mmCIF file of C-alpha atoms in Angstrom:
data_model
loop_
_atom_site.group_PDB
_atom_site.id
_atom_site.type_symbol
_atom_site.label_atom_id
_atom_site.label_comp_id
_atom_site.label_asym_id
_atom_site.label_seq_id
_atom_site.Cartn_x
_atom_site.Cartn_y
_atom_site.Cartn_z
ATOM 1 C CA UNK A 188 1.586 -15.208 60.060
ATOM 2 C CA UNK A 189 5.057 -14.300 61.214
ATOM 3 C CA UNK A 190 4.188 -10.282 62.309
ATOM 4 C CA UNK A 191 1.465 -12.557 64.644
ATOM 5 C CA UNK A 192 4.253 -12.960 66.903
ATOM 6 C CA UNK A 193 6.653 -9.900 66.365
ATOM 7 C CA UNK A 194 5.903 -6.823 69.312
ATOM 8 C CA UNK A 195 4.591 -3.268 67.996
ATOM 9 C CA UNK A 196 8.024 -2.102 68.781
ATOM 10 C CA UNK A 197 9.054 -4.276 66.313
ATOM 11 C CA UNK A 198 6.224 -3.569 63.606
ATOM 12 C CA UNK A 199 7.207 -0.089 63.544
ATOM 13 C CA UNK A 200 10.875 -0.271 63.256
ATOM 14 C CA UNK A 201 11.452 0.215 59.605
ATOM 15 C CA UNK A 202 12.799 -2.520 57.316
ATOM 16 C CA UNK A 203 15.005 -0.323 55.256
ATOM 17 C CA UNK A 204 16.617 -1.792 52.191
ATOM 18 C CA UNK A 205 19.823 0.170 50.446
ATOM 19 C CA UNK A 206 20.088 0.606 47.174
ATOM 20 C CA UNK A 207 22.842 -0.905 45.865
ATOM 21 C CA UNK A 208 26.272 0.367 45.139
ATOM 22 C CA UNK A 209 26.390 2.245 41.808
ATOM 23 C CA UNK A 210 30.254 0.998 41.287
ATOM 24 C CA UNK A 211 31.194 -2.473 39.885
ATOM 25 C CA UNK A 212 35.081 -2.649 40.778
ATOM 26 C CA UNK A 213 37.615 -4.258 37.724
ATOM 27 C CA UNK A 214 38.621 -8.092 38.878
ATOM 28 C CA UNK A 215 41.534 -8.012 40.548
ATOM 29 C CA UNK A 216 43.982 -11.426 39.652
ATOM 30 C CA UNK A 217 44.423 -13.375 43.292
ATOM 31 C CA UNK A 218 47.903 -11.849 43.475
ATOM 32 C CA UNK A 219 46.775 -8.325 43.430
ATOM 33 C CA UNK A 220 45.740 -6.501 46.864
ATOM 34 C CA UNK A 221 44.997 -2.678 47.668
ATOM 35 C CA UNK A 222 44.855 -1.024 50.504
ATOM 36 C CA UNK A 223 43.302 2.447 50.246
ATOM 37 C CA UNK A 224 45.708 4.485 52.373
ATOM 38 C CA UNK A 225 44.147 7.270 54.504
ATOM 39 C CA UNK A 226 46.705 9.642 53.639
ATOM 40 C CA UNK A 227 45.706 9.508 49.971
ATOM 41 C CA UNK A 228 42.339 10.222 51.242
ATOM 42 C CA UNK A 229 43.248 12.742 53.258
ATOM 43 C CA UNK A 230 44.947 14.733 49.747
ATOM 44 C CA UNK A 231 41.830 14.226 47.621
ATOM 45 C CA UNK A 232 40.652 17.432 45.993
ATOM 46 C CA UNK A 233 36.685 18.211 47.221
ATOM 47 C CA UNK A 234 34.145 18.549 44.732
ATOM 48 C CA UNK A 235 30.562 19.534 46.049
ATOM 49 C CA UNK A 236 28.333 20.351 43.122
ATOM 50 C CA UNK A 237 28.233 23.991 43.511
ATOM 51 C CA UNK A 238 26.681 25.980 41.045
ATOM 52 C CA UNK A 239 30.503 27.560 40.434
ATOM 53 C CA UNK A 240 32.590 24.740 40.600
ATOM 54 C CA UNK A 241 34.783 23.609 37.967
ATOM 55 C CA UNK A 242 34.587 19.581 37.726
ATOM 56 C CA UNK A 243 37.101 19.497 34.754
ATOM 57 C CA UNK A 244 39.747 21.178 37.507
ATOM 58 C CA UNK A 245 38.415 19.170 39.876
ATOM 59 C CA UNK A 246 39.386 16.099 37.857
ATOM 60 C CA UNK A 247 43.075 17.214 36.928
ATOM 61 C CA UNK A 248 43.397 17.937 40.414
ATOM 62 C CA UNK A 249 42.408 14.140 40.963
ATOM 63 C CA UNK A 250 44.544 12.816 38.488
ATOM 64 C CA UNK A 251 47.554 14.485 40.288
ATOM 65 C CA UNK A 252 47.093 13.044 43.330
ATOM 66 C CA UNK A 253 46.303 9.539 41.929
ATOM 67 C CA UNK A 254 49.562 10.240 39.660
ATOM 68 C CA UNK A 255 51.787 10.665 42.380
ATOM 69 C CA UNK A 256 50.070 7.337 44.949
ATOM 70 C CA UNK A 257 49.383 4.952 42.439
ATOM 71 C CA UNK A 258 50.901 1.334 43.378
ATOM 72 C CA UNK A 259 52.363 -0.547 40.727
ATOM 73 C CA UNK A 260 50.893 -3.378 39.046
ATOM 74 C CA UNK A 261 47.187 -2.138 40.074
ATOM 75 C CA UNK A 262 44.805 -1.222 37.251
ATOM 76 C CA UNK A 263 44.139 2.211 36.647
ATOM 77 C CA UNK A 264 40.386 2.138 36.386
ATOM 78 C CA UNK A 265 40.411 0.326 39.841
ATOM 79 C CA UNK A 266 42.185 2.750 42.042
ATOM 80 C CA UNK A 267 40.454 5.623 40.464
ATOM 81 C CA UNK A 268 36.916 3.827 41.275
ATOM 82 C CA UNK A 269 37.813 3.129 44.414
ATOM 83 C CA UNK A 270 39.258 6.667 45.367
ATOM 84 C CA UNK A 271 36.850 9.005 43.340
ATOM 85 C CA UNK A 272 33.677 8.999 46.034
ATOM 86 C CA UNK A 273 36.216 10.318 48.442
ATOM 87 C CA UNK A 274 36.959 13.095 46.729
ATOM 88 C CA UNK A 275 32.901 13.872 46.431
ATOM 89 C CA UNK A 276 31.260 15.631 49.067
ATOM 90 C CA UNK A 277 27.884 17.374 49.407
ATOM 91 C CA UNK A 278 25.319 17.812 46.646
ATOM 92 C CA UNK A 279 28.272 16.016 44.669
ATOM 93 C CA UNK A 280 28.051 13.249 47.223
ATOM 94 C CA UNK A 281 24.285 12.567 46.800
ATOM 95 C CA UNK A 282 24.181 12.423 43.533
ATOM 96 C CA UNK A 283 26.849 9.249 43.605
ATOM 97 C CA UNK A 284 24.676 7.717 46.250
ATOM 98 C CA UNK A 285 21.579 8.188 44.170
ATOM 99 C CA UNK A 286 23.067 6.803 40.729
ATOM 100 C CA UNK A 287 20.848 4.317 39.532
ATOM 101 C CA UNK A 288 23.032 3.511 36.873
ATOM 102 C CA UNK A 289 25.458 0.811 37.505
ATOM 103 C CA UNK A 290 29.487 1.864 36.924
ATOM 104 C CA UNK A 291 31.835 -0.621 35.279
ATOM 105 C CA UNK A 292 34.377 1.580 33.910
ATOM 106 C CA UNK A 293 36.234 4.969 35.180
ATOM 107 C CA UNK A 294 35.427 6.242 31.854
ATOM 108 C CA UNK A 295 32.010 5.741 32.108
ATOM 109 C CA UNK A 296 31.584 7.305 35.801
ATOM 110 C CA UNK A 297 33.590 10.259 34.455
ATOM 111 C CA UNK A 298 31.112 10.867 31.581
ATOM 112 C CA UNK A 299 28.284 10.803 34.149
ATOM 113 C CA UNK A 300 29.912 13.338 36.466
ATOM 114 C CA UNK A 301 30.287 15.575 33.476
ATOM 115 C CA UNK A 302 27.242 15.240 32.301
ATOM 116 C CA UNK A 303 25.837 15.911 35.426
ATOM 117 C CA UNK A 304 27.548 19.126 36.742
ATOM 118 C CA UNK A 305 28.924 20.233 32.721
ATOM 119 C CA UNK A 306 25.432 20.008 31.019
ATOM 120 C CA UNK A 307 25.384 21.218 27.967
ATOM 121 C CA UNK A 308 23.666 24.586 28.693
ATOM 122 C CA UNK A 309 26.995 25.510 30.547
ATOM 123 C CA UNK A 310 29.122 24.456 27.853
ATOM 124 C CA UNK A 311 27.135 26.740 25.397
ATOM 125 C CA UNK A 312 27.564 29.758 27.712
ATOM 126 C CA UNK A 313 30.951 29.195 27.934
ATOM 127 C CA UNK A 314 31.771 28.917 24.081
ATOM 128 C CA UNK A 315 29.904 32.340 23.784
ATOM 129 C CA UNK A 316 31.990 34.038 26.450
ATOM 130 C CA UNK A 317 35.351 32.577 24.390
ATOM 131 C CA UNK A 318 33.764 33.790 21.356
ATOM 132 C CA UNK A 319 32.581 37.427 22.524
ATOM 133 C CA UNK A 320 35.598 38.248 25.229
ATOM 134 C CA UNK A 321 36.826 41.810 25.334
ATOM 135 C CA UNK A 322 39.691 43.431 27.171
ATOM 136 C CA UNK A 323 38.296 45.284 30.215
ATOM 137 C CA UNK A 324 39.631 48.916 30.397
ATOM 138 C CA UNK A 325 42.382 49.628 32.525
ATOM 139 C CA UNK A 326 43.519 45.453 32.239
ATOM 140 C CA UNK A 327 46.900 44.771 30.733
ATOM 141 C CA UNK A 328 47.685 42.323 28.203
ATOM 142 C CA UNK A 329 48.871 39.718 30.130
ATOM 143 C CA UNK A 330 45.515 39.892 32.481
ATOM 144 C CA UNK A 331 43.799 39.454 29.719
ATOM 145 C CA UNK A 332 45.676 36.480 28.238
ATOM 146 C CA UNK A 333 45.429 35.071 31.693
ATOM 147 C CA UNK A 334 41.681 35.831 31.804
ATOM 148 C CA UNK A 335 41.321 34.441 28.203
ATOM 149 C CA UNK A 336 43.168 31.126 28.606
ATOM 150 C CA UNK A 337 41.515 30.317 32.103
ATOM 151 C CA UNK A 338 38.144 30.969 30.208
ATOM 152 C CA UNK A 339 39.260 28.373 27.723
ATOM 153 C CA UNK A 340 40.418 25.437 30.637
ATOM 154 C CA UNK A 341 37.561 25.195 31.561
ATOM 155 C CA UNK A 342 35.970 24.095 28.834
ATOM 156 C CA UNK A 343 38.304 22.098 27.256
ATOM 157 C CA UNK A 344 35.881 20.240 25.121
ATOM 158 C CA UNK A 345 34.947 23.175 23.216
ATOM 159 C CA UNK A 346 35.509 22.165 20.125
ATOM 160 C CA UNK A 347 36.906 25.930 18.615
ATOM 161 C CA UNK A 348 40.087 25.677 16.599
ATOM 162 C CA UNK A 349 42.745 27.724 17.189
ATOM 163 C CA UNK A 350 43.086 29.874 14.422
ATOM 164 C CA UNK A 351 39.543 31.300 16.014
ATOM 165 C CA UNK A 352 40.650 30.948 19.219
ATOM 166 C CA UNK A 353 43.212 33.656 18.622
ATOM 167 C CA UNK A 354 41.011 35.905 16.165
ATOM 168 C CA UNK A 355 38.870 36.073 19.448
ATOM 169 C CA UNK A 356 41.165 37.199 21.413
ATOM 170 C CA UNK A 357 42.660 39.570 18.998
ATOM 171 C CA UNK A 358 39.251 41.282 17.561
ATOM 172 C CA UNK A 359 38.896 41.939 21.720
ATOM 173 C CA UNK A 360 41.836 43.495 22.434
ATOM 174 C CA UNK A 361 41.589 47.151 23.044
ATOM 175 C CA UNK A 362 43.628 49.254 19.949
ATOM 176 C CA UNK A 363 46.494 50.276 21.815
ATOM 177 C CA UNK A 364 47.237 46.578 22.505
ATOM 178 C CA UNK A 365 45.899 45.290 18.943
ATOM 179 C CA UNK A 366 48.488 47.873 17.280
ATOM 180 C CA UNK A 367 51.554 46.885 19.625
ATOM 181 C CA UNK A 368 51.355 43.005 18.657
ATOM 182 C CA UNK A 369 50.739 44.283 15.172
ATOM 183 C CA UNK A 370 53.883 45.709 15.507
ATOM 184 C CA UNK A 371 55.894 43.141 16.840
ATOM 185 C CA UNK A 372 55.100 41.019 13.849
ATOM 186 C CA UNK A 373 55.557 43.717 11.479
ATOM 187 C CA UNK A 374 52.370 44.128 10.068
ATOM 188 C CA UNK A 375 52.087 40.699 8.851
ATOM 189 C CA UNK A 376 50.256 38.849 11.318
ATOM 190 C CA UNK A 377 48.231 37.113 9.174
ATOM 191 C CA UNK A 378 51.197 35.400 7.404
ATOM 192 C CA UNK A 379 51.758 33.220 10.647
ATOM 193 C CA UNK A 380 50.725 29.938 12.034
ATOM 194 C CA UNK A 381 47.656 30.560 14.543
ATOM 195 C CA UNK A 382 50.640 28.298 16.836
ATOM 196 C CA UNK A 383 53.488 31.055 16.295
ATOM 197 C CA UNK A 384 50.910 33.284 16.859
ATOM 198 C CA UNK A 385 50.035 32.376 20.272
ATOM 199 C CA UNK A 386 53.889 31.808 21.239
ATOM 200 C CA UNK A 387 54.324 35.280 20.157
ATOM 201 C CA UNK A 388 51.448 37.118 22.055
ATOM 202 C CA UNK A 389 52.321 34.586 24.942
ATOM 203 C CA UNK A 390 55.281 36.077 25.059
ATOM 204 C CA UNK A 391 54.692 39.733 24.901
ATOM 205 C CA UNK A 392 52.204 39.334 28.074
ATOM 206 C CA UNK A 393 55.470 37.528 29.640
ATOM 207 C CA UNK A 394 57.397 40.084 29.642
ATOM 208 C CA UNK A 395 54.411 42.910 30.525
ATOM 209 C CA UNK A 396 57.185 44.896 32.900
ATOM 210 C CA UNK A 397 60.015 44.919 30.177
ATOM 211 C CA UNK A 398 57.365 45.741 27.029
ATOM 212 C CA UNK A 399 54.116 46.569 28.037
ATOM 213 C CA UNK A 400 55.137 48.972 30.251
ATOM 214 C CA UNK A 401 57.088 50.931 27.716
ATOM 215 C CA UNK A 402 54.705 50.713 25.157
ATOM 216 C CA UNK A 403 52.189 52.276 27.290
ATOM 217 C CA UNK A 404 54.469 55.175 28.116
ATOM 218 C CA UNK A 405 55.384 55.614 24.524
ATOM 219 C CA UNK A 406 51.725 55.792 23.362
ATOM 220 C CA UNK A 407 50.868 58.223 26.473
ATOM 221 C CA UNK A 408 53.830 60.188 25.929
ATOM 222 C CA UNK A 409 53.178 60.586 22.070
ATOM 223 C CA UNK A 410 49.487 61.225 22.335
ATOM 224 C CA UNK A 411 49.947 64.049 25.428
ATOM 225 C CA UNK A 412 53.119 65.834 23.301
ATOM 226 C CA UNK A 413 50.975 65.934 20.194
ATOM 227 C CA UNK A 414 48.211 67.401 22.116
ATOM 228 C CA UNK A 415 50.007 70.122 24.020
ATOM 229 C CA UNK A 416 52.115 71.243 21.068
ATOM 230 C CA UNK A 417 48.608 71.536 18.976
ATOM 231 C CA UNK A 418 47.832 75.575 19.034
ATOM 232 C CA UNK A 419 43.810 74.988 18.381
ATOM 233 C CA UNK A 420 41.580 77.892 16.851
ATOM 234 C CA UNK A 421 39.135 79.727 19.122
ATOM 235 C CA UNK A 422 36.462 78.202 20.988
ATOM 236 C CA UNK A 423 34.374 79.805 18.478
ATOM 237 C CA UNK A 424 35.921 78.446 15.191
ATOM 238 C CA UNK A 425 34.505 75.120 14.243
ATOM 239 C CA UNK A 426 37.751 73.991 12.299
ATOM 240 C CA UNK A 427 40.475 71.856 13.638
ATOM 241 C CA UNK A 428 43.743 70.969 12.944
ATOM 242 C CA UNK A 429 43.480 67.262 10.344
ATOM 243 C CA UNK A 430 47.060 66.747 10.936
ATOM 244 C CA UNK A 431 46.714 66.055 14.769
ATOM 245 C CA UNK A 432 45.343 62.301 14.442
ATOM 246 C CA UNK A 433 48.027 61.278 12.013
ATOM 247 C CA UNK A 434 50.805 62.708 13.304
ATOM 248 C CA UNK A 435 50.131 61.459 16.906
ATOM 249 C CA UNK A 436 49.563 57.654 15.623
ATOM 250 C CA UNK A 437 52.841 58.285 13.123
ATOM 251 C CA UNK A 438 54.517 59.191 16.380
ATOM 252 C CA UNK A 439 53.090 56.026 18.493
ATOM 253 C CA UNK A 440 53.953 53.642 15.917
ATOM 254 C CA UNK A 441 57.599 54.723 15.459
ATOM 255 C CA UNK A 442 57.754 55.215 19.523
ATOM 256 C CA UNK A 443 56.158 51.136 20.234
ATOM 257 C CA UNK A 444 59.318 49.948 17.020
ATOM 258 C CA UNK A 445 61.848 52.225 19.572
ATOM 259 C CA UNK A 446 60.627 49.907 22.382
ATOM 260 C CA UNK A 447 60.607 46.457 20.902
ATOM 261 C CA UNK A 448 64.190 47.745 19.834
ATOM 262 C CA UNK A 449 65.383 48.481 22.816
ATOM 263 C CA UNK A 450 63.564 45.481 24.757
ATOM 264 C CA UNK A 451 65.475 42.943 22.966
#
């Protein structure tokens, strides 16, 4: 009876209705007020669902800003609620406008986001790349420690101790590199803590100028003297010198001690 006396205009206008708002703020006591300032806005890390995206980063990156604005006497789980959609844009954006599910806590919203751009299938990929990393040729040790321990933040729920956290990245270092941090530790690697462990090799990719750089000589030196002062047979004799290989890793191995020595 009542579209009897509305216009056509009128009938065709659409009668849109909104979903609601996915978030259900914390109670705030009567006391409490906050005012979302639009300079914090304005410092809010963007996150827009792309397929290479890190949300973990994205969320650290979020916690420092909310680390260094938060008011006092505000909860936690408010100001994060309240800020969080800002720092969405996008495909990211969308998919907070879209939530059917209703958000009580910051906990919960986080899980969702996760879930959402960290599925599973990614962390699986990613637990396969810790466990199967190599060094690339030509990379030093400290690009690959960098390489390896990026490859690790950003999975940070991957659940692999760190005793195999550091077998993996020692089984993938190239020999030249595997025999130098043998050295350093005198042979007896496996008689540390995987925790020393990873101070020591963190340290030897420190100091890559100091170390790595004279360990590289050394072996390149040793290898190229032990070649050119090798008089081979003919072309046509089929027998070579069995000393060569020996002597030239006897030589490395004294040469990489020389530079620890002489490094400290």
């Amino acid at each position: 009876m009542e579209n009897n006396y509305r216009t056509l205009k009128e009938l065709a206008m659409p009668d849109v209705v909104y979903q609601p708002w996915c978030i259900q703020y914390p109670q705030l006591e009567p006391a409490q007020t906050y005012e979302l300032k639009f300079v914090l806005i304005h410092l809010l890390p963007k996150f827009h669902g792309l397929a290479g995206e890190d949300p973990h980063k994205h969320l650290k990156e979020f916690h420092v800003v909310f680390s260094t604005m938060r008011p006092q006497g505000i909860p936690e789980d408010y100001i994060k609620m309240k800020e969080f959609p800002f720092s969405l844009d996008g495909a990211a954006k969308d998919w907070l406008y879209l939530q059917p599910v209703l958000f009580n806590t910051w906990g919960d919203m986080k899980c969702m986001f996760l879930n959402k751009f960290f599925p599973a299938s990614r962390t699986a990929t990613i637990k396969k790349e810790i466990c199967g990393i190599r060094q690339h040729s030509g990379e030093t040790l400290h690009k690959y420690w960098e390489r390896f321990n990026k490859l690790c933040a950003t999975c940070p729920h991957h659940q692999i101790s760190e005793q195999l956290l550091i077998q993996y990245f020692y089984e993938g270092l190239m020999m030249m590199y595997r025999s130098m941090i043998d050295t350093a530790n005198g042979r007896a690697l496996m008689d540390k803590t995987p925790v020393a462990t990873r101070y020591q090799i963190s340290n030897m990719a420190s100091d890559r100028i100091n170390i790595i750089g004279k360990v590289t000589c050394c072996w390149t030196t040793s290898t190229e003297s032990a070649i050119s002062s090798t008089t081979f047979p003919a072309i046509s004799s089929t027998t070579f010198p069995a000393t060569t290989t020996t002597e030239s890793a006897v030589n490395v191995d004294r040469n990489v001690k020389d530079a620890f020595k002489s490094s400290d």
